[in-house]
């Protein structure tokens, strides 16, 4: 009943030095960050689409997918900002199962965190180099922020992390947008309190240091549905849910009221094909209400090359080994449909 210290991991500084972001990509990221920031603050009317695999398990397939997004991006960039999902840590409800490339760079082998951190960096940098698109990831472990702070343009805080004090305070030191998801209970006040905490300065212990942060004005809401006491999914993307969140935002001392709708998870009851209908309903709600239009800045969609999911070891290229995803053809059509709404 004790910790077994397997190996000392390289520090974020050591990993970033070993696998640096080339200078021309640093400037590209700065430009992307500014473009995304302007959407959250309301300076830009473009719409965010955070789209990609449930988990980024394979560099070749992920970069293939992101390059496909890049080709579409050229046709919709006047209306949409496409942000690839390159999620390298996978939360598990029971603690069992594949936990992401940082844990297992090869899903069929044992965990190897040093190799995983390297694999994660190489994949992200390659994706930016080839596609010119900077990505989103989920911050499952706050201590890992230093390994990705120079490569991400968007960060999601999951439903089971959003109530955690360390997550909230770490987000307060980010300089990129952070989407705070509603908890699995669906209690919106918990999410809004998390946004409040993330938007304000803090002093706390981080990676063995006493640190202070200035607050992150880009922290915002993500609606992802909830679970009732019987384990049933309850969606929260409907018009009435969005109108309620608009009202609640006015009651809290928050800047840059913004919301992203997660079209999968409990909003779709993990029925991945329903994401198309859900996104279109959200887009319609934005047309009906100017307050909702201003608040809802984008959507999240789980999508990969092949639709559905597979078990680890089946070896189907570009198919999710975690939650099922939309396939490429359906995703491509959806992107064009979203652009037509804007």
CSV table of C-alpha atoms in Angstrom, one decimal:
chain,number,residue,atom,x,y,z
A,1,UNK,CA,0.0,0.0,0.0
A,2,UNK,CA,2.7,2.5,-1.0
A,3,UNK,CA,4.0,4.3,-4.0
A,4,UNK,CA,6.6,2.6,-6.1
A,5,UNK,CA,8.8,5.2,-7.8
A,6,UNK,CA,9.5,3.6,-11.2
A,7,UNK,CA,11.5,6.4,-12.9
A,8,UNK,CA,12.1,10.1,-12.7
A,9,UNK,CA,10.6,11.8,-15.7
A,10,UNK,CA,12.3,14.6,-17.6
A,11,UNK,CA,11.1,18.0,-16.7
A,12,UNK,CA,8.9,20.1,-19.0
A,13,UNK,CA,11.9,22.3,-19.7
A,14,UNK,CA,14.0,19.4,-20.7
A,15,UNK,CA,11.4,18.0,-23.0
A,16,UNK,CA,10.7,21.3,-24.6
A,17,UNK,CA,14.5,21.9,-25.1
A,18,UNK,CA,14.9,18.4,-26.6
A,19,UNK,CA,11.9,18.8,-28.9
A,20,UNK,CA,11.5,22.5,-29.5
A,21,UNK,CA,8.8,24.2,-31.6
A,22,UNK,CA,10.6,25.8,-34.7
A,23,UNK,CA,10.6,29.6,-34.7
A,24,UNK,CA,8.3,29.8,-37.8
A,25,UNK,CA,5.7,27.7,-36.0
A,26,UNK,CA,6.0,29.8,-32.9
A,27,UNK,CA,4.9,32.8,-35.0
A,28,UNK,CA,2.1,30.8,-36.6
A,29,UNK,CA,0.8,29.7,-33.2
A,30,UNK,CA,0.8,33.3,-32.0
A,31,UNK,CA,-1.3,34.3,-34.9
A,32,UNK,CA,-3.7,31.4,-34.4
A,33,UNK,CA,-3.9,32.2,-30.7
A,34,UNK,CA,-4.8,35.8,-31.4
A,35,UNK,CA,-7.5,34.7,-33.9
A,36,UNK,CA,-9.1,32.3,-31.5
A,37,UNK,CA,-8.9,34.8,-28.6
A,38,UNK,CA,-10.8,37.4,-30.7
A,39,UNK,CA,-13.7,34.9,-31.1
A,40,UNK,CA,-13.9,34.3,-27.3
A,41,UNK,CA,-13.7,38.1,-26.5
A,42,UNK,CA,-16.3,38.9,-29.2
A,43,UNK,CA,-14.0,40.9,-31.5
A,44,UNK,CA,-14.5,38.2,-34.2
A,45,UNK,CA,-17.7,36.7,-35.5
A,46,UNK,CA,-16.0,33.5,-36.7
A,47,UNK,CA,-17.2,30.2,-35.3
A,48,UNK,CA,-15.0,27.7,-33.6
A,49,UNK,CA,-15.1,24.0,-34.5
A,50,UNK,CA,-13.0,21.8,-32.2
A,51,UNK,CA,-13.1,18.5,-34.1
A,52,UNK,CA,-11.1,15.3,-34.1
A,53,UNK,CA,-10.6,11.8,-32.6
A,54,UNK,CA,-11.8,10.9,-29.1
A,55,UNK,CA,-8.1,10.1,-28.4
A,56,UNK,CA,-5.0,10.7,-30.5
A,57,UNK,CA,-3.6,7.1,-30.4
A,58,UNK,CA,-1.6,7.0,-33.6
A,59,UNK,CA,0.6,9.7,-35.1
A,60,UNK,CA,0.2,8.7,-38.8
A,61,UNK,CA,-3.6,8.5,-38.6
A,62,UNK,CA,-3.9,11.7,-36.5
A,63,UNK,CA,-1.7,13.7,-38.8
A,64,UNK,CA,-3.5,12.3,-41.9
A,65,UNK,CA,-6.8,13.4,-40.3
A,66,UNK,CA,-5.5,16.9,-39.4
A,67,UNK,CA,-4.1,17.4,-42.9
A,68,UNK,CA,-7.6,16.6,-44.3
A,69,UNK,CA,-9.0,19.3,-42.0
A,70,UNK,CA,-6.3,21.7,-43.3
A,71,UNK,CA,-7.5,21.2,-46.9
A,72,UNK,CA,-11.1,22.0,-45.9
A,73,UNK,CA,-9.9,25.0,-43.8
A,74,UNK,CA,-8.8,26.8,-46.9
A,75,UNK,CA,-12.4,26.8,-48.1
A,76,UNK,CA,-14.1,27.8,-44.8
A,77,UNK,CA,-11.6,30.0,-43.1
A,78,UNK,CA,-13.5,33.2,-43.7
A,79,UNK,CA,-16.3,31.8,-41.4
A,80,UNK,CA,-14.9,29.0,-39.3
A,81,UNK,CA,-11.7,28.4,-37.2
A,82,UNK,CA,-11.0,24.7,-37.3
A,83,UNK,CA,-9.1,23.5,-34.2
A,84,UNK,CA,-8.0,19.8,-34.4
A,85,UNK,CA,-8.7,17.7,-31.3
A,86,UNK,CA,-5.3,16.0,-30.5
A,87,UNK,CA,-6.2,14.6,-27.1
A,88,UNK,CA,-3.2,12.8,-25.6
A,89,UNK,CA,-4.6,12.0,-22.2
A,90,UNK,CA,-7.8,10.0,-21.9
A,91,UNK,CA,-9.9,10.1,-18.7
A,92,UNK,CA,-11.4,6.8,-17.6
A,93,UNK,CA,-14.5,6.6,-15.5
A,94,UNK,CA,-13.3,3.5,-13.6
A,95,UNK,CA,-9.6,4.0,-14.1
A,96,UNK,CA,-9.5,1.0,-16.5
A,97,UNK,CA,-8.5,1.1,-20.2
A,98,UNK,CA,-6.3,3.0,-22.6
A,99,UNK,CA,-5.3,6.3,-21.0
A,100,UNK,CA,-3.8,8.1,-24.0
A,101,UNK,CA,-0.5,8.3,-25.9
A,102,UNK,CA,1.3,10.1,-23.0
A,103,UNK,CA,0.7,6.9,-20.9
A,104,UNK,CA,1.0,4.3,-23.7
A,105,UNK,CA,2.7,5.5,-26.9
A,106,UNK,CA,1.8,2.0,-28.1
A,107,UNK,CA,-1.7,1.0,-27.0
A,108,UNK,CA,-0.8,-2.7,-27.1
A,109,UNK,CA,2.2,-2.3,-24.8
A,110,UNK,CA,2.8,-1.3,-21.1
A,111,UNK,CA,2.8,2.3,-20.0
A,112,UNK,CA,6.0,4.3,-20.8
A,113,UNK,CA,5.6,7.9,-19.8
A,114,UNK,CA,9.0,9.2,-20.9
A,115,UNK,CA,8.4,7.8,-24.4
A,116,UNK,CA,4.8,9.0,-24.3
A,117,UNK,CA,5.8,12.6,-23.6
A,118,UNK,CA,8.2,12.5,-26.5
A,119,UNK,CA,5.6,10.8,-28.8
A,120,UNK,CA,3.1,13.5,-27.8
A,121,UNK,CA,5.4,16.4,-28.5
A,122,UNK,CA,6.5,14.9,-31.9
A,123,UNK,CA,2.9,14.3,-33.0
A,124,UNK,CA,1.7,17.8,-32.1
A,125,UNK,CA,4.7,19.5,-33.7
A,126,UNK,CA,4.4,17.4,-36.9
A,127,UNK,CA,0.7,18.2,-37.1
A,128,UNK,CA,1.3,21.9,-36.9
A,129,UNK,CA,4.1,21.8,-39.4
A,130,UNK,CA,2.1,19.8,-42.0
A,131,UNK,CA,-1.3,21.4,-41.5
A,132,UNK,CA,-0.6,24.9,-40.1
A,133,UNK,CA,-3.4,24.2,-37.6
A,134,UNK,CA,-2.7,24.4,-33.9
A,135,UNK,CA,-4.7,22.0,-31.7
A,136,UNK,CA,-6.8,21.5,-28.6
A,137,UNK,CA,-6.1,18.9,-25.9
A,138,UNK,CA,-7.6,18.1,-22.5
A,139,UNK,CA,-5.7,18.9,-19.4
A,140,UNK,CA,-6.3,15.8,-17.4
A,141,UNK,CA,-3.2,16.3,-15.2
A,142,UNK,CA,-2.4,19.9,-14.2
A,143,UNK,CA,1.3,19.0,-13.7
A,144,UNK,CA,1.6,18.2,-17.4
A,145,UNK,CA,0.8,21.7,-18.6
A,146,UNK,CA,4.5,22.6,-19.0
A,147,UNK,CA,5.0,19.9,-21.6
A,148,UNK,CA,2.3,21.4,-23.9
A,149,UNK,CA,2.1,25.1,-23.1
A,150,UNK,CA,3.9,26.1,-26.2
A,151,UNK,CA,1.9,23.9,-28.7
A,152,UNK,CA,-1.7,24.2,-27.7
A,153,UNK,CA,-4.2,26.9,-28.7
A,154,UNK,CA,-7.1,25.5,-26.7
A,155,UNK,CA,-7.5,23.5,-23.6
A,156,UNK,CA,-10.5,21.6,-22.3
A,157,UNK,CA,-11.1,20.8,-18.6
A,158,UNK,CA,-13.2,17.7,-18.2
A,159,UNK,CA,-16.4,17.1,-16.3
A,160,UNK,CA,-14.6,15.2,-13.6
A,161,UNK,CA,-11.8,17.7,-13.3
A,162,UNK,CA,-13.7,20.9,-13.3
A,163,UNK,CA,-14.5,20.8,-9.6
A,164,UNK,CA,-10.8,20.2,-8.7
A,165,UNK,CA,-9.1,23.2,-7.1
A,166,UNK,CA,-5.7,22.5,-8.7
A,167,UNK,CA,-7.2,22.4,-12.2
A,168,UNK,CA,-9.0,25.7,-11.6
A,169,UNK,CA,-6.0,27.4,-10.3
A,170,UNK,CA,-3.7,26.1,-13.1
A,171,UNK,CA,-6.1,27.4,-15.7
A,172,UNK,CA,-5.8,30.8,-14.2
A,173,UNK,CA,-2.2,30.9,-15.5
A,174,UNK,CA,-3.0,30.0,-19.1
A,175,UNK,CA,-2.7,32.5,-21.9
A,176,UNK,CA,-5.1,30.4,-24.2
A,177,UNK,CA,-8.8,29.7,-24.0
A,178,UNK,CA,-9.8,27.0,-21.5
A,179,UNK,CA,-13.2,25.4,-21.8
A,180,UNK,CA,-14.6,24.4,-18.4
A,181,UNK,CA,-17.1,21.6,-18.9
A,182,UNK,CA,-20.2,21.2,-16.7
A,183,UNK,CA,-19.8,18.4,-14.2
A,184,UNK,CA,-21.4,15.0,-14.8
A,185,UNK,CA,-24.1,16.1,-12.3
A,186,UNK,CA,-25.0,18.9,-14.7
A,187,UNK,CA,-24.9,21.6,-12.0
A,188,UNK,CA,-24.2,24.8,-13.9
A,189,UNK,CA,-23.2,26.7,-10.8
A,190,UNK,CA,-20.3,24.4,-10.3
A,191,UNK,CA,-19.1,25.1,-13.9
A,192,UNK,CA,-19.6,28.9,-13.5
A,193,UNK,CA,-17.7,28.9,-10.1
A,194,UNK,CA,-14.9,27.1,-11.9
A,195,UNK,CA,-14.9,29.8,-14.6
A,196,UNK,CA,-14.9,32.5,-11.9
A,197,UNK,CA,-11.9,30.8,-10.2
A,198,UNK,CA,-10.0,30.4,-13.4
A,199,UNK,CA,-10.6,34.0,-14.4
A,200,UNK,CA,-9.1,35.4,-11.2
A,201,UNK,CA,-5.5,35.5,-9.8
A,202,UNK,CA,-4.2,32.8,-7.4
A,203,UNK,CA,-1.2,31.8,-5.4
A,204,UNK,CA,-0.6,28.1,-4.9
A,205,UNK,CA,2.0,25.2,-5.1
A,206,UNK,CA,2.8,23.9,-8.5
A,207,UNK,CA,5.4,21.3,-9.4
A,208,UNK,CA,7.3,22.1,-6.2
A,209,UNK,CA,7.2,25.9,-6.6
A,210,UNK,CA,5.2,28.6,-4.9
A,211,UNK,CA,3.6,30.3,-7.9
A,212,UNK,CA,1.2,33.2,-8.6
A,213,UNK,CA,-1.1,33.7,-11.6
A,214,UNK,CA,-2.9,36.7,-13.1
A,215,UNK,CA,-6.2,35.0,-14.0
A,216,UNK,CA,-7.4,33.8,-17.4
A,217,UNK,CA,-10.1,36.0,-19.0
A,218,UNK,CA,-10.5,33.4,-21.8
A,219,UNK,CA,-11.9,30.7,-19.4
A,220,UNK,CA,-15.5,29.8,-20.6
A,221,UNK,CA,-18.3,27.3,-20.4
A,222,UNK,CA,-18.6,24.0,-22.2
A,223,UNK,CA,-22.0,22.2,-22.1
A,224,UNK,CA,-21.6,18.4,-22.5
A,225,UNK,CA,-24.8,17.0,-21.0
A,226,UNK,CA,-25.1,15.3,-17.7
A,227,UNK,CA,-26.1,12.0,-15.9
A,228,UNK,CA,-29.0,11.6,-13.6
A,229,UNK,CA,-29.2,9.5,-10.5
A,230,UNK,CA,-30.3,6.5,-12.6
A,231,UNK,CA,-27.3,6.8,-14.9
A,232,UNK,CA,-29.3,8.1,-17.8
A,233,UNK,CA,-27.9,10.8,-20.0
A,234,UNK,CA,-29.5,14.3,-19.9
A,235,UNK,CA,-28.7,16.7,-22.8
A,236,UNK,CA,-28.2,20.4,-22.2
A,237,UNK,CA,-27.8,21.8,-25.7
A,238,UNK,CA,-31.4,22.7,-26.4
A,239,UNK,CA,-32.6,26.3,-26.8
A,240,UNK,CA,-33.9,26.5,-23.3
A,241,UNK,CA,-30.6,25.3,-21.8
A,242,UNK,CA,-28.7,27.9,-23.8
A,243,UNK,CA,-31.1,30.7,-22.8
A,244,UNK,CA,-30.7,29.7,-19.2
A,245,UNK,CA,-26.9,29.8,-19.4
A,246,UNK,CA,-27.2,33.3,-20.9
A,247,UNK,CA,-29.2,34.4,-17.9
A,248,UNK,CA,-26.8,32.7,-15.4
A,249,UNK,CA,-23.8,34.4,-17.0
A,250,UNK,CA,-25.3,37.8,-16.2
A,251,UNK,CA,-25.6,36.8,-12.5
A,252,UNK,CA,-21.9,36.0,-12.2
A,253,UNK,CA,-19.0,38.5,-12.2
A,254,UNK,CA,-17.4,37.0,-15.4
A,255,UNK,CA,-15.8,38.5,-18.4
A,256,UNK,CA,-16.2,37.4,-22.0
A,257,UNK,CA,-19.4,35.3,-21.6
A,258,UNK,CA,-18.8,32.4,-24.0
A,259,UNK,CA,-20.0,28.8,-24.5
A,260,UNK,CA,-18.9,25.8,-26.6
A,261,UNK,CA,-21.3,22.9,-27.1
A,262,UNK,CA,-19.9,19.4,-26.9
A,263,UNK,CA,-22.1,17.5,-29.3
A,264,UNK,CA,-21.0,14.1,-28.0
A,265,UNK,CA,-20.7,12.5,-24.5
A,266,UNK,CA,-23.9,12.8,-22.5
A,267,UNK,CA,-25.4,15.3,-25.0
A,268,UNK,CA,-25.6,12.5,-27.6
A,269,UNK,CA,-25.7,9.6,-25.1
A,270,UNK,CA,-22.4,8.6,-26.9
A,271,UNK,CA,-24.4,7.9,-30.1
A,272,UNK,CA,-21.9,9.5,-32.3
A,273,UNK,CA,-24.1,9.9,-35.4
A,274,UNK,CA,-26.4,12.2,-33.3
A,275,UNK,CA,-23.7,14.8,-33.3
A,276,UNK,CA,-24.8,16.0,-36.7
A,277,UNK,CA,-28.4,16.7,-35.6
A,278,UNK,CA,-27.2,18.3,-32.3
A,279,UNK,CA,-24.8,20.7,-34.1
A,280,UNK,CA,-27.5,21.7,-36.5
A,281,UNK,CA,-30.0,22.3,-33.7
A,282,UNK,CA,-27.4,24.5,-31.9
A,283,UNK,CA,-26.8,26.5,-35.1
A,284,UNK,CA,-30.6,27.0,-35.5
A,285,UNK,CA,-30.9,28.2,-31.9
A,286,UNK,CA,-28.2,30.8,-32.6
A,287,UNK,CA,-30.3,32.1,-35.4
A,288,UNK,CA,-33.4,32.5,-33.2
A,289,UNK,CA,-31.8,34.4,-30.4
A,290,UNK,CA,-29.2,37.2,-30.6
A,291,UNK,CA,-28.0,36.6,-27.0
A,292,UNK,CA,-27.4,32.9,-27.7
A,293,UNK,CA,-25.7,33.8,-31.0
A,294,UNK,CA,-23.3,36.1,-29.1
A,295,UNK,CA,-22.6,33.5,-26.3
A,296,UNK,CA,-22.3,30.3,-28.3
A,297,UNK,CA,-18.9,30.6,-29.9
A,298,UNK,CA,-18.4,27.0,-31.2
A,299,UNK,CA,-19.0,23.3,-31.0
A,300,UNK,CA,-16.9,20.2,-30.2
A,301,UNK,CA,-17.3,17.1,-32.4
A,302,UNK,CA,-15.6,13.7,-32.1
A,303,UNK,CA,-14.6,12.6,-35.5
A,304,UNK,CA,-11.9,10.4,-37.2
A,305,UNK,CA,-11.2,8.8,-40.5
A,306,UNK,CA,-13.4,5.7,-40.0
A,307,UNK,CA,-16.7,5.9,-38.2
A,308,UNK,CA,-17.4,4.1,-35.0
A,309,UNK,CA,-14.8,2.5,-32.8
A,310,UNK,CA,-12.7,-0.7,-32.5
A,311,UNK,CA,-11.0,-2.7,-29.8
A,312,UNK,CA,-7.3,-2.3,-29.2
A,313,UNK,CA,-5.4,-4.7,-31.5
A,314,UNK,CA,-7.9,-4.8,-34.3
A,315,UNK,CA,-5.6,-2.5,-36.3
A,316,UNK,CA,-8.1,-0.6,-38.4
A,317,UNK,CA,-6.4,2.6,-39.6
A,318,UNK,CA,-8.0,5.8,-38.5
A,319,UNK,CA,-10.7,4.2,-36.3
A,320,UNK,CA,-11.1,5.2,-32.6
A,321,UNK,CA,-9.9,2.8,-29.9
A,322,UNK,CA,-12.0,4.7,-27.3
A,323,UNK,CA,-15.3,6.4,-27.9
A,324,UNK,CA,-17.0,6.0,-31.3
A,325,UNK,CA,-16.5,8.9,-33.7
A,326,UNK,CA,-18.1,10.3,-36.9
A,327,UNK,CA,-16.3,9.1,-40.0
A,328,UNK,CA,-14.5,11.5,-42.4
A,329,UNK,CA,-17.2,11.8,-45.1
A,330,UNK,CA,-19.9,12.7,-42.6
A,331,UNK,CA,-17.5,15.1,-40.8
A,332,UNK,CA,-16.6,16.8,-44.1
A,333,UNK,CA,-20.3,17.4,-44.9
A,334,UNK,CA,-20.9,18.7,-41.4
A,335,UNK,CA,-18.1,21.3,-41.6
A,336,UNK,CA,-19.5,22.7,-44.9
A,337,UNK,CA,-23.0,22.7,-43.4
A,338,UNK,CA,-21.8,24.7,-40.3
A,339,UNK,CA,-20.1,27.2,-42.6
A,340,UNK,CA,-23.3,27.8,-44.5
A,341,UNK,CA,-25.1,28.8,-41.2
A,342,UNK,CA,-22.5,31.5,-40.6
